[in-house]
CSV table of N, CA, C and O in Angstrom, one decimal:
chain,number,residue,atom,x,y,z
A,1,MET,N,1.0,9.4,21.0
A,1,MET,CA,-0.2,8.7,21.1
A,1,MET,C,-1.0,10.0,20.0
A,1,MET,O,-1.2,11.2,19.8
A,2,THR,N,-1.5,10.0,18.7
A,2,THR,CA,-2.6,10.5,17.9
A,2,THR,C,-3.8,11.1,18.2
A,2,THR,O,-4.2,9.9,18.4
A,3,PRO,N,-3.7,12.2,18.4
A,3,PRO,CA,-5.6,12.2,18.7
A,3,PRO,C,-6.3,12.3,17.6
A,3,PRO,O,-6.0,11.8,16.5
A,4,SER,N,-7.6,12.0,18.1
A,4,SER,CA,-8.4,11.8,16.7
A,4,SER,C,-8.4,12.5,16.0
A,4,SER,O,-8.2,13.9,16.0
A,5,PHE,N,-8.9,12.2,14.6
A,5,PHE,CA,-8.6,12.7,13.4
A,5,PHE,C,-9.7,12.3,12.4
A,5,PHE,O,-10.2,11.0,12.0
A,6,ALA,N,-10.2,13.3,11.5
A,6,ALA,CA,-10.8,12.8,10.0
A,6,ALA,C,-9.4,13.2,8.6
A,6,ALA,O,-9.4,14.4,9.1
A,7,LEU,N,-9.5,12.4,7.7
A,7,LEU,CA,-8.6,13.0,7.0
A,7,LEU,C,-9.7,12.3,5.3
A,7,LEU,O,-9.7,11.5,5.2
A,8,HIS,N,-9.8,13.5,4.7
A,8,HIS,CA,-10.3,13.3,2.9
A,8,HIS,C,-9.0,12.5,2.6
A,8,HIS,O,-8.1,13.1,2.2
A,9,ILE,N,-8.8,10.9,2.0
A,9,ILE,CA,-7.6,10.3,1.3
A,9,ILE,C,-8.0,11.0,0.0
A,9,ILE,O,-6.4,10.8,0.5
A,10,ALA,N,-8.4,11.0,-0.7
A,10,ALA,CA,-8.8,11.6,-2.1
A,10,ALA,C,-7.9,12.7,-2.5
A,10,ALA,O,-6.8,12.5,-3.5
A,11,ASP,N,-7.6,13.4,-1.7
A,11,ASP,CA,-6.9,14.8,-1.5
A,11,ASP,C,-5.7,14.8,-1.1
A,11,ASP,O,-5.1,16.2,-0.9
A,12,ALA,N,-4.9,14.2,-0.2
A,12,ALA,CA,-4.1,14.4,1.0
A,12,ALA,C,-2.7,14.0,0.4
A,12,ALA,O,-2.8,13.7,-1.0
A,13,ASP,N,-2.0,15.0,0.5
A,13,ASP,CA,-0.7,15.5,0.2
A,13,ASP,C,-0.1,14.3,0.4
A,13,ASP,O,0.3,14.5,1.9
A,14,LEU,N,0.8,13.9,-0.5
A,14,LEU,CA,1.6,12.6,-0.5
A,14,LEU,C,3.6,13.2,-0.7
A,14,LEU,O,3.6,13.7,-1.1
A,15,GLU,N,4.0,12.3,0.4
A,15,GLU,CA,5.6,13.0,0.0
A,15,GLU,C,6.0,11.7,-0.9
A,15,GLU,O,5.9,10.5,-0.5
A,16,PRO,N,7.2,12.0,-2.0
A,16,PRO,CA,7.7,10.4,-2.5
A,16,PRO,C,8.6,9.8,-1.8
A,16,PRO,O,9.0,10.2,-0.6
A,17,GLU,N,8.2,9.1,-2.0
A,17,GLU,CA,9.2,7.7,-1.3
A,17,GLU,C,10.0,6.4,-2.2
A,17,GLU,O,9.5,6.3,-3.2
A,18,PRO,N,10.9,6.2,-1.4
A,18,PRO,CA,12.1,5.7,-3.0
A,18,PRO,C,11.3,3.8,-2.7
A,18,PRO,O,11.3,3.8,-1.8
A,19,LEU,N,11.6,3.9,-4.2
A,19,LEU,CA,11.7,2.6,-4.4
A,19,LEU,C,12.9,1.8,-4.7
A,19,LEU,O,13.3,1.9,-5.6
A,20,ASP,N,13.0,0.6,-4.3
A,20,ASP,CA,14.0,0.2,-4.3
A,20,ASP,C,14.7,-0.5,-6.0
A,20,ASP,O,13.4,-0.9,-6.7
A,21,PRO,N,15.2,-0.5,-6.7
A,21,PRO,CA,15.5,-0.2,-8.2
A,21,PRO,C,15.2,-1.9,-8.1
A,21,PRO,O,14.2,-2.3,-9.3
A,22,GLY,N,16.0,-3.0,-7.4
A,22,GLY,CA,15.5,-4.3,-7.6
A,22,GLY,C,14.1,-4.7,-7.4
A,22,GLY,O,13.7,-5.8,-7.4
A,23,GLN,N,13.2,-4.3,-6.8
A,23,GLN,CA,12.0,-4.1,-6.6
A,23,GLN,C,10.9,-3.7,-8.2
A,23,GLN,O,10.0,-4.9,-8.4
A,24,ILE,N,11.7,-3.3,-9.1
A,24,ILE,CA,10.9,-2.6,-10.2
A,24,ILE,C,10.9,-3.9,-11.4
A,24,ILE,O,12.3,-4.7,-11.4
A,25,VAL,N,10.2,-4.7,-11.7
A,25,VAL,CA,10.1,-5.8,-12.6
A,25,VAL,C,9.8,-5.5,-14.3
A,25,VAL,O,10.3,-5.8,-15.2
A,26,SER,N,9.1,-4.2,-14.1
A,26,SER,CA,8.8,-3.7,-15.5
A,26,SER,C,7.8,-2.1,-15.7
A,26,SER,O,7.7,-2.1,-14.1
A,27,GLY,N,8.3,-1.1,-16.6
A,27,GLY,CA,7.4,0.2,-16.3
A,27,GLY,C,8.5,1.1,-15.0
A,27,GLY,O,9.6,0.9,-15.0
A,28,ALA,N,8.0,1.9,-14.9
A,28,ALA,CA,8.9,3.2,-13.8
A,28,ALA,C,8.0,3.5,-13.0
A,28,ALA,O,7.5,5.2,-13.0
A,29,PRO,N,7.7,3.1,-12.1
A,29,PRO,CA,6.6,3.0,-11.2
A,29,PRO,C,7.1,4.1,-10.2
A,29,PRO,O,8.4,3.9,-9.8
A,30,GLU,N,6.5,4.9,-9.2
A,30,GLU,CA,6.6,5.9,-8.6
A,30,GLU,C,5.8,5.9,-7.3
A,30,GLU,O,4.4,5.8,-7.4
A,31,VAL,N,6.6,5.8,-6.2
A,31,VAL,CA,5.4,5.4,-5.0
A,31,VAL,C,5.9,6.8,-3.9
A,31,VAL,O,6.5,8.0,-4.0
A,32,SER,N,4.5,7.4,-3.2
A,32,SER,CA,4.3,8.0,-2.8
A,32,SER,C,3.2,7.4,-1.2
A,32,SER,O,2.4,6.5,-1.4
A,33,GLY,N,3.8,8.5,0.0
A,33,GLY,CA,2.9,8.2,0.9
A,33,GLY,C,3.3,9.0,2.3
A,33,GLY,O,3.5,10.2,1.6
A,34,LYS,N,2.2,8.5,3.0
A,34,LYS,CA,2.1,9.7,4.0
A,34,LYS,C,1.4,8.7,5.5
A,34,LYS,O,0.4,8.4,5.3
A,35,VAL,N,2.2,9.0,6.5
A,35,VAL,CA,2.0,8.1,7.6
A,35,VAL,C,1.5,9.2,8.6
A,35,VAL,O,1.6,10.1,8.5
A,36,VAL,N,-0.2,8.7,9.0
A,36,VAL,CA,-0.8,9.5,9.5
A,36,VAL,C,-1.1,9.2,11.0
A,36,VAL,O,-1.8,10.5,11.7
A,37,SER,N,-0.9,8.3,11.6
A,37,SER,CA,-0.7,7.8,13.1
A,37,SER,C,0.1,6.5,13.0
A,37,SER,O,0.3,5.8,12.4
A,38,GLU,N,0.5,6.6,14.1
A,38,GLU,CA,1.7,5.5,14.8
A,38,GLU,C,1.7,5.1,16.5
A,38,GLU,O,1.4,6.0,16.8
A,39,SER,N,1.6,3.9,16.6
A,39,SER,CA,1.8,3.8,18.0
A,39,SER,C,3.1,4.3,18.7
A,39,SER,O,4.1,4.2,18.1
A,40,ALA,N,2.4,4.9,19.9
A,40,ALA,CA,3.8,5.0,20.9
A,40,ALA,C,5.1,3.7,20.5
A,40,ALA,O,6.3,3.7,20.1
A,41,ASP,N,4.8,2.8,20.4
A,41,ASP,CA,5.9,1.7,20.3
A,41,ASP,C,5.7,1.2,18.5
A,41,ASP,O,7.0,0.6,18.8
A,42,GLY,N,5.7,1.9,17.6
A,42,GLY,CA,6.0,1.8,16.6
A,42,GLY,C,5.2,0.5,15.9
A,42,GLY,O,5.8,0.4,14.7
A,43,ARG,N,4.6,-0.4,16.4
A,43,ARG,CA,4.3,-1.3,15.7
A,43,ARG,C,2.8,-1.4,15.1
A,43,ARG,O,2.7,-2.4,14.4
A,44,GLN,N,2.4,-0.2,15.2
A,44,GLN,CA,0.7,0.0,14.5
A,44,GLN,C,1.1,1.1,13.7
A,44,GLN,O,1.1,2.0,14.1
A,45,VAL,N,0.8,1.1,12.5
A,45,VAL,CA,1.2,2.3,11.6
A,45,VAL,C,-0.4,2.3,10.7
A,45,VAL,O,-0.5,1.0,9.8
A,46,ARG,N,-0.5,3.3,10.5
A,46,ARG,CA,-2.0,3.7,9.7
A,46,ARG,C,-1.3,5.0,8.6
A,46,ARG,O,-1.3,5.4,8.9
A,47,GLY,N,-1.8,4.9,7.1
A,47,GLY,CA,-1.5,5.9,6.4
A,47,GLY,C,-2.2,5.5,4.8
A,47,GLY,O,-3.3,4.9,4.8
A,48,ILE,N,-1.4,6.5,3.9
A,48,ILE,CA,-1.5,6.7,2.8
A,48,ILE,C,-0.7,6.4,2.0
A,48,ILE,O,0.5,6.6,2.3
A,49,TRP,N,-1.4,5.2,1.0
A,49,TRP,CA,0.0,5.1,0.1
A,49,TRP,C,-0.2,5.2,-1.5
A,49,TRP,O,-1.4,4.6,-1.9
A,50,GLN,N,0.3,5.5,-2.3
A,50,GLN,CA,-0.3,5.5,-3.7
A,50,GLN,C,1.4,5.2,-4.6
A,50,GLN,O,3.0,4.9,-4.2
A,51,ILE,N,0.9,4.1,-6.0
A,51,ILE,CA,2.0,4.4,-6.7
A,51,ILE,C,1.1,3.7,-7.9
A,51,ILE,O,0.4,3.6,-8.6
A,52,THR,N,2.4,4.6,-9.1
A,52,THR,CA,1.8,4.8,-10.7
A,52,THR,C,2.0,3.0,-10.9
A,52,THR,O,2.9,2.5,-10.8
A,53,PRO,N,1.1,3.3,-12.6
A,53,PRO,CA,1.6,2.0,-13.3
A,53,PRO,C,2.8,1.3,-13.6
A,53,PRO,O,4.0,2.1,-13.4
A,54,GLY,N,2.7,0.0,-13.4
A,54,GLY,CA,4.0,-1.0,-13.8
A,54,GLY,C,3.7,-2.0,-12.8
A,54,GLY,O,3.1,-2.4,-11.9
A,55,VAL,N,4.9,-2.4,-12.9
A,55,VAL,CA,4.9,-3.6,-11.9
A,55,VAL,C,6.1,-4.2,-11.1
A,55,VAL,O,7.1,-4.0,-11.3
A,56,VAL,N,5.6,-4.3,-9.7
A,56,VAL,CA,7.1,-4.2,-8.7
A,56,VAL,C,7.0,-5.5,-7.7
A,56,VAL,O,5.6,-6.1,-7.8
A,57,THR,N,7.8,-5.8,-6.9
A,57,THR,CA,8.1,-7.2,-5.9
A,57,THR,C,7.9,-6.4,-4.6
A,57,THR,O,8.4,-5.4,-4.7
A,58,ASP,N,7.1,-7.3,-3.7
A,58,ASP,CA,7.6,-6.4,-2.0
A,58,ASP,C,7.4,-8.0,-1.3
A,58,ASP,O,6.9,-9.0,-1.4
A,59,THR,N,8.1,-7.8,0.2
A,59,THR,CA,7.8,-8.6,0.8
A,59,THR,C,6.7,-7.8,2.2
A,59,THR,O,7.1,-7.0,2.3
A,60,GLU,N,5.7,-8.2,2.1
A,60,GLU,CA,4.6,-7.7,3.1
A,60,GLU,C,4.8,-7.6,4.7
A,60,GLU,O,5.4,-8.2,5.2
A,61,ALA,N,4.2,-6.9,4.9
A,61,ALA,CA,4.0,-7.0,6.6
A,61,ALA,C,2.5,-7.3,6.5
A,61,ALA,O,1.9,-7.4,5.7
A,62,ASP,N,1.7,-7.1,8.1
A,62,ASP,CA,0.7,-8.3,8.2
A,62,ASP,C,0.1,-6.7,8.2
A,62,ASP,O,0.0,-5.1,8.7
A,63,GLU,N,-1.1,-6.6,7.1
A,63,GLU,CA,-1.5,-5.4,6.7
A,63,GLU,C,-3.0,-5.5,6.3
A,63,GLU,O,-3.7,-6.7,5.4
A,64,LEU,N,-3.9,-4.6,6.4
A,64,LEU,CA,-5.0,-4.5,5.9
A,64,LEU,C,-5.0,-3.0,5.1
A,64,LEU,O,-4.9,-1.8,5.9
A,65,PHE,N,-6.1,-2.5,4.0
A,65,PHE,CA,-5.6,-2.0,3.3
A,65,PHE,C,-7.0,-2.3,2.3
A,65,PHE,O,-8.0,-2.9,2.1
A,66,VAL,N,-7.2,-0.7,1.9
A,66,VAL,CA,-8.5,-0.1,1.3
A,66,VAL,C,-8.5,0.6,0.2
A,66,VAL,O,-7.8,1.8,0.0
A,67,VAL,N,-8.4,0.2,-1.2
A,67,VAL,CA,-8.3,0.7,-2.5
A,67,VAL,C,-9.2,2.0,-2.4
A,67,VAL,O,-10.4,2.1,-2.3
A,68,ILE,N,-8.9,3.8,-2.4
A,68,ILE,CA,-9.7,4.6,-2.5
A,68,ILE,C,-9.4,5.0,-4.5
A,68,ILE,O,-10.5,5.3,-4.6
A,69,SER,N,-8.6,4.7,-5.1
A,69,SER,CA,-8.6,4.6,-6.5
A,69,SER,C,-7.9,3.9,-6.8
A,69,SER,O,-6.9,3.5,-6.6
A,70,GLY,N,-7.6,3.9,-8.3
A,70,GLY,CA,-7.2,2.9,-9.1
A,70,GLY,C,-7.1,1.4,-9.1
A,70,GLY,O,-8.2,1.0,-8.3
A,71,SER,N,-6.7,0.8,-9.8
A,71,SER,CA,-6.2,-0.7,-9.8
A,71,SER,C,-5.0,-1.5,-9.5
A,71,SER,O,-4.2,-1.1,-10.2
A,72,ALA,N,-5.5,-2.5,-9.3
A,72,ALA,CA,-3.9,-3.5,-9.7
A,72,ALA,C,-4.5,-4.8,-9.5
A,72,ALA,O,-5.7,-5.1,-9.0
A,73,THR,N,-3.8,-6.1,-9.7
A,73,THR,CA,-3.3,-7.2,-9.4
A,73,THR,C,-2.2,-7.7,-8.8
A,73,THR,O,-1.4,-7.1,-8.7
A,74,VAL,N,-2.6,-8.1,-7.8
A,74,VAL,CA,-1.4,-8.2,-6.2
A,74,VAL,C,-1.5,-9.7,-6.5
A,74,VAL,O,-2.4,-10.8,-6.1
A,75,GLU,N,-0.4,-10.5,-7.1
A,75,GLU,CA,-0.2,-12.0,-7.0
A,75,GLU,C,0.6,-12.3,-5.7
A,75,GLU,O,1.9,-12.0,-5.3
A,76,VAL,N,0.2,-12.7,-4.6
A,76,VAL,CA,0.4,-13.9,-3.4
A,76,VAL,C,1.4,-15.0,-4.2
A,76,VAL,O,1.2,-16.3,-4.6
A,77,GLU,N,2.9,-14.9,-4.0
A,77,GLU,CA,3.8,-16.7,-4.1
A,77,GLU,C,3.0,-17.7,-3.2
A,77,GLU,O,2.8,-17.4,-2.5
A,78,GLY,N,2.8,-18.8,-4.5
A,78,GLY,CA,2.1,-19.8,-3.3
A,78,GLY,C,1.2,-19.6,-3.4
A,78,GLY,O,0.2,-20.5,-2.3
A,79,GLY,N,-0.1,-18.7,-3.1
A,79,GLY,CA,-1.4,-17.9,-2.9
A,79,GLY,C,-2.5,-17.6,-4.0
A,79,GLY,O,-2.1,-17.8,-5.1
A,80,ALA,N,-3.2,-16.6,-3.1
A,80,ALA,CA,-4.1,-16.0,-4.7
A,80,ALA,C,-3.5,-14.9,-5.3
A,80,ALA,O,-2.6,-14.3,-5.0
A,81,THR,N,-4.4,-14.7,-6.3
A,81,THR,CA,-4.6,-13.9,-6.8
A,81,THR,C,-5.6,-12.3,-6.8
A,81,THR,O,-6.2,-13.2,-6.8
A,82,LEU,N,-4.7,-11.2,-6.5
A,82,LEU,CA,-5.9,-10.8,-5.8
A,82,LEU,C,-6.3,-9.3,-6.9
A,82,LEU,O,-5.4,-8.9,-7.4
A,83,ARG,N,-7.4,-8.9,-6.9
A,83,ARG,CA,-8.0,-8.0,-7.8
A,83,ARG,C,-8.4,-6.9,-7.3
A,83,ARG,O,-9.9,-7.3,-6.8
A,84,VAL,N,-7.7,-5.7,-7.4
A,84,VAL,CA,-8.7,-5.3,-5.6
A,84,VAL,C,-8.8,-3.3,-7.1
A,84,VAL,O,-7.8,-2.9,-7.9
A,85,GLY,N,-9.4,-3.0,-7.0
A,85,GLY,CA,-10.1,-1.5,-7.6
A,85,GLY,C,-10.6,-0.3,-6.2
A,85,GLY,O,-10.7,-1.0,-5.0
A,86,PRO,N,-11.4,0.6,-6.2
A,86,PRO,CA,-11.7,1.5,-5.2
A,86,PRO,C,-13.0,0.9,-4.8
A,86,PRO,O,-14.2,0.0,-5.2
A,87,GLY,N,-12.9,0.5,-3.3
A,87,GLY,CA,-13.8,0.0,-2.5
A,87,GLY,C,-13.3,-1.1,-2.1
A,87,GLY,O,-14.1,-1.9,-1.4
A,88,ASP,N,-12.6,-1.4,-2.5
A,88,ASP,CA,-11.8,-2.8,-2.2
A,88,ASP,C,-11.2,-2.8,-0.7
A,88,ASP,O,-10.2,-2.3,-1.0
A,89,MET,N,-11.3,-4.1,0.2
A,89,MET,CA,-10.6,-4.7,0.9
A,89,MET,C,-10.0,-5.6,0.6
A,89,MET,O,-10.3,-6.6,0.4
A,90,ALA,N,-8.6,-5.4,1.5
A,90,ALA,CA,-7.5,-6.9,1.1
A,90,ALA,C,-6.8,-6.8,2.7
A,90,ALA,O,-6.4,-5.9,3.3
A,91,VAL,N,-6.3,-8.2,2.8
A,91,VAL,CA,-5.7,-8.0,3.7
A,91,VAL,C,-4.6,-9.1,3.3
A,91,VAL,O,-4.4,-9.9,2.3
A,92,LEU,N,-3.1,-8.1,3.8
A,92,LEU,CA,-2.0,-9.5,3.9
A,92,LEU,C,-1.1,-9.9,4.9
A,92,LEU,O,-1.6,-8.9,5.8
A,93,ARG,N,-0.9,-11.0,4.4
A,93,ARG,CA,-0.2,-10.9,5.7
A,93,ARG,C,1.4,-10.9,5.6
A,93,ARG,O,2.4,-11.2,4.8
A,94,ALA,N,2.1,-11.3,7.1
A,94,ALA,CA,3.4,-11.0,7.2
A,94,ALA,C,4.6,-11.8,6.6
A,94,ALA,O,4.1,-13.2,6.7
A,95,GLY,N,5.4,-11.5,5.4
A,95,GLY,CA,6.0,-12.2,4.8
A,95,GLY,C,5.3,-13.1,3.4
A,95,GLY,O,6.2,-13.5,3.1
A,96,ASP,N,4.3,-12.6,3.1
A,96,ASP,CA,3.9,-12.4,1.8
A,96,ASP,C,4.8,-11.9,0.7
A,96,ASP,O,5.4,-10.8,1.3
A,97,ARG,N,5.3,-12.4,0.1
A,97,ARG,CA,5.9,-12.3,-1.4
A,97,ARG,C,5.3,-11.9,-2.3
A,97,ARG,O,4.8,-12.8,-3.0
A,98,THR,N,4.9,-11.0,-3.0
A,98,THR,CA,3.9,-10.1,-4.0
A,98,THR,C,4.5,-9.8,-5.0
A,98,THR,O,5.4,-9.1,-5.0
A,99,THR,N,3.9,-10.0,-6.1
A,99,THR,CA,4.4,-9.0,-7.5
A,99,THR,C,2.8,-8.5,-7.4
A,99,THR,O,2.1,-8.9,-7.3
A,100,TRP,N,2.9,-7.0,-7.8
A,100,TRP,CA,1.8,-5.7,-7.9
A,100,TRP,C,2.1,-5.7,-9.6
A,100,TRP,O,3.3,-5.1,-9.9
A,101,THR,N,0.7,-5.9,-10.5
A,101,THR,CA,0.9,-5.0,-12.0
A,101,THR,C,-0.3,-4.2,-11.5
A,101,THR,O,-1.3,-5.0,-11.3
A,102,VAL,N,0.1,-2.7,-11.0
A,102,VAL,CA,-0.8,-2.1,-11.1
A,102,VAL,C,-1.1,-1.2,-12.6
A,102,VAL,O,-0.2,-0.8,-13.5
A,103,HIS,N,-2.3,-1.1,-12.7
A,103,HIS,CA,-3.2,-1.0,-14.1
A,103,HIS,C,-3.4,0.3,-14.5
A,103,HIS,O,-3.0,1.3,-15.2
A,104,GLU,N,-3.9,1.3,-13.3
A,104,GLU,CA,-4.4,2.3,-12.7
A,104,GLU,C,-3.7,3.1,-11.9
A,104,GLU,O,-3.4,2.2,-11.1
A,105,THR,N,-3.2,4.4,-11.7
A,105,THR,CA,-2.6,4.5,-10.3
A,105,THR,C,-3.3,4.5,-8.8
A,105,THR,O,-4.5,4.8,-9.1
A,106,LEU,N,-2.5,3.3,-8.0
A,106,LEU,CA,-3.7,3.1,-7.1
A,106,LEU,C,-3.2,3.8,-5.7
A,106,LEU,O,-2.1,4.1,-5.5
A,107,ARG,N,-4.1,4.7,-5.0
A,107,ARG,CA,-4.3,5.0,-3.8
A,107,ARG,C,-5.1,4.1,-3.1
A,107,ARG,O,-6.2,3.3,-3.1
A,108,LYS,N,-4.3,4.2,-1.3
A,108,LYS,CA,-4.6,3.0,-0.5
A,108,LYS,C,-4.6,3.8,0.5
A,108,LYS,O,-3.3,4.5,0.5
A,109,ALA,N,-5.7,3.6,1.8
A,109,ALA,CA,-5.1,4.0,2.8
A,109,ALA,C,-5.1,2.6,3.7
A,109,ALA,O,-5.8,0.7,3.6
A,110,TYR,N,-3.8,2.1,4.7
A,110,TYR,CA,-3.8,1.0,5.4
A,110,TYR,C,-3.6,0.9,6.8
A,110,TYR,O,-3.2,2.4,7.3
A,111,ALA,N,-3.5,0.0,7.4
A,111,ALA,CA,-3.0,-0.1,8.3
A,111,ALA,C,-2.2,-1.3,8.7
A,111,ALA,O,-2.8,-2.5,8.3
A,112,ILE,N,-0.9,-1.1,9.5
A,112,ILE,CA,0.2,-2.4,9.4
A,112,ILE,C,0.5,-2.6,10.8
A,112,ILE,O,0.4,-2.0,11.9
A,113,THR,N,0.8,-4.2,10.9
A,113,THR,CA,1.3,-4.4,12.1
A,113,THR,C,2.5,-4.9,12.2
A,113,THR,O,2.6,-5.7,11.0
A,114,LEU,N,3.8,-4.2,12.8
A,114,LEU,CA,5.2,-5.3,12.3
A,114,LEU,C,5.7,-5.5,13.9
A,114,LEU,O,4.7,-5.4,14.7
């Protein structure tokens, strides 16, 4: 179990994360992140994630996130188009197929349930 803690998200060091080339629609986006806490069973994951400009597709987990910096448009297949920027909170449902158009390098804090 992770002890209680505080972290300044904007300054947190992130590690590069591989992005499947099949997810890239356009541009050369790069992803980085850091898991800051995880439940003992691995089903609850909290962390920080960042992506540089470009367009990518994804299949989502059950996620709540808050944008710290940057901006993107997230199109949910058969659903809403979300325009997110600093201070915005969004919820994605497990199985949502999304297309992320990242306008400015986006950094978010997230909580995922697997």
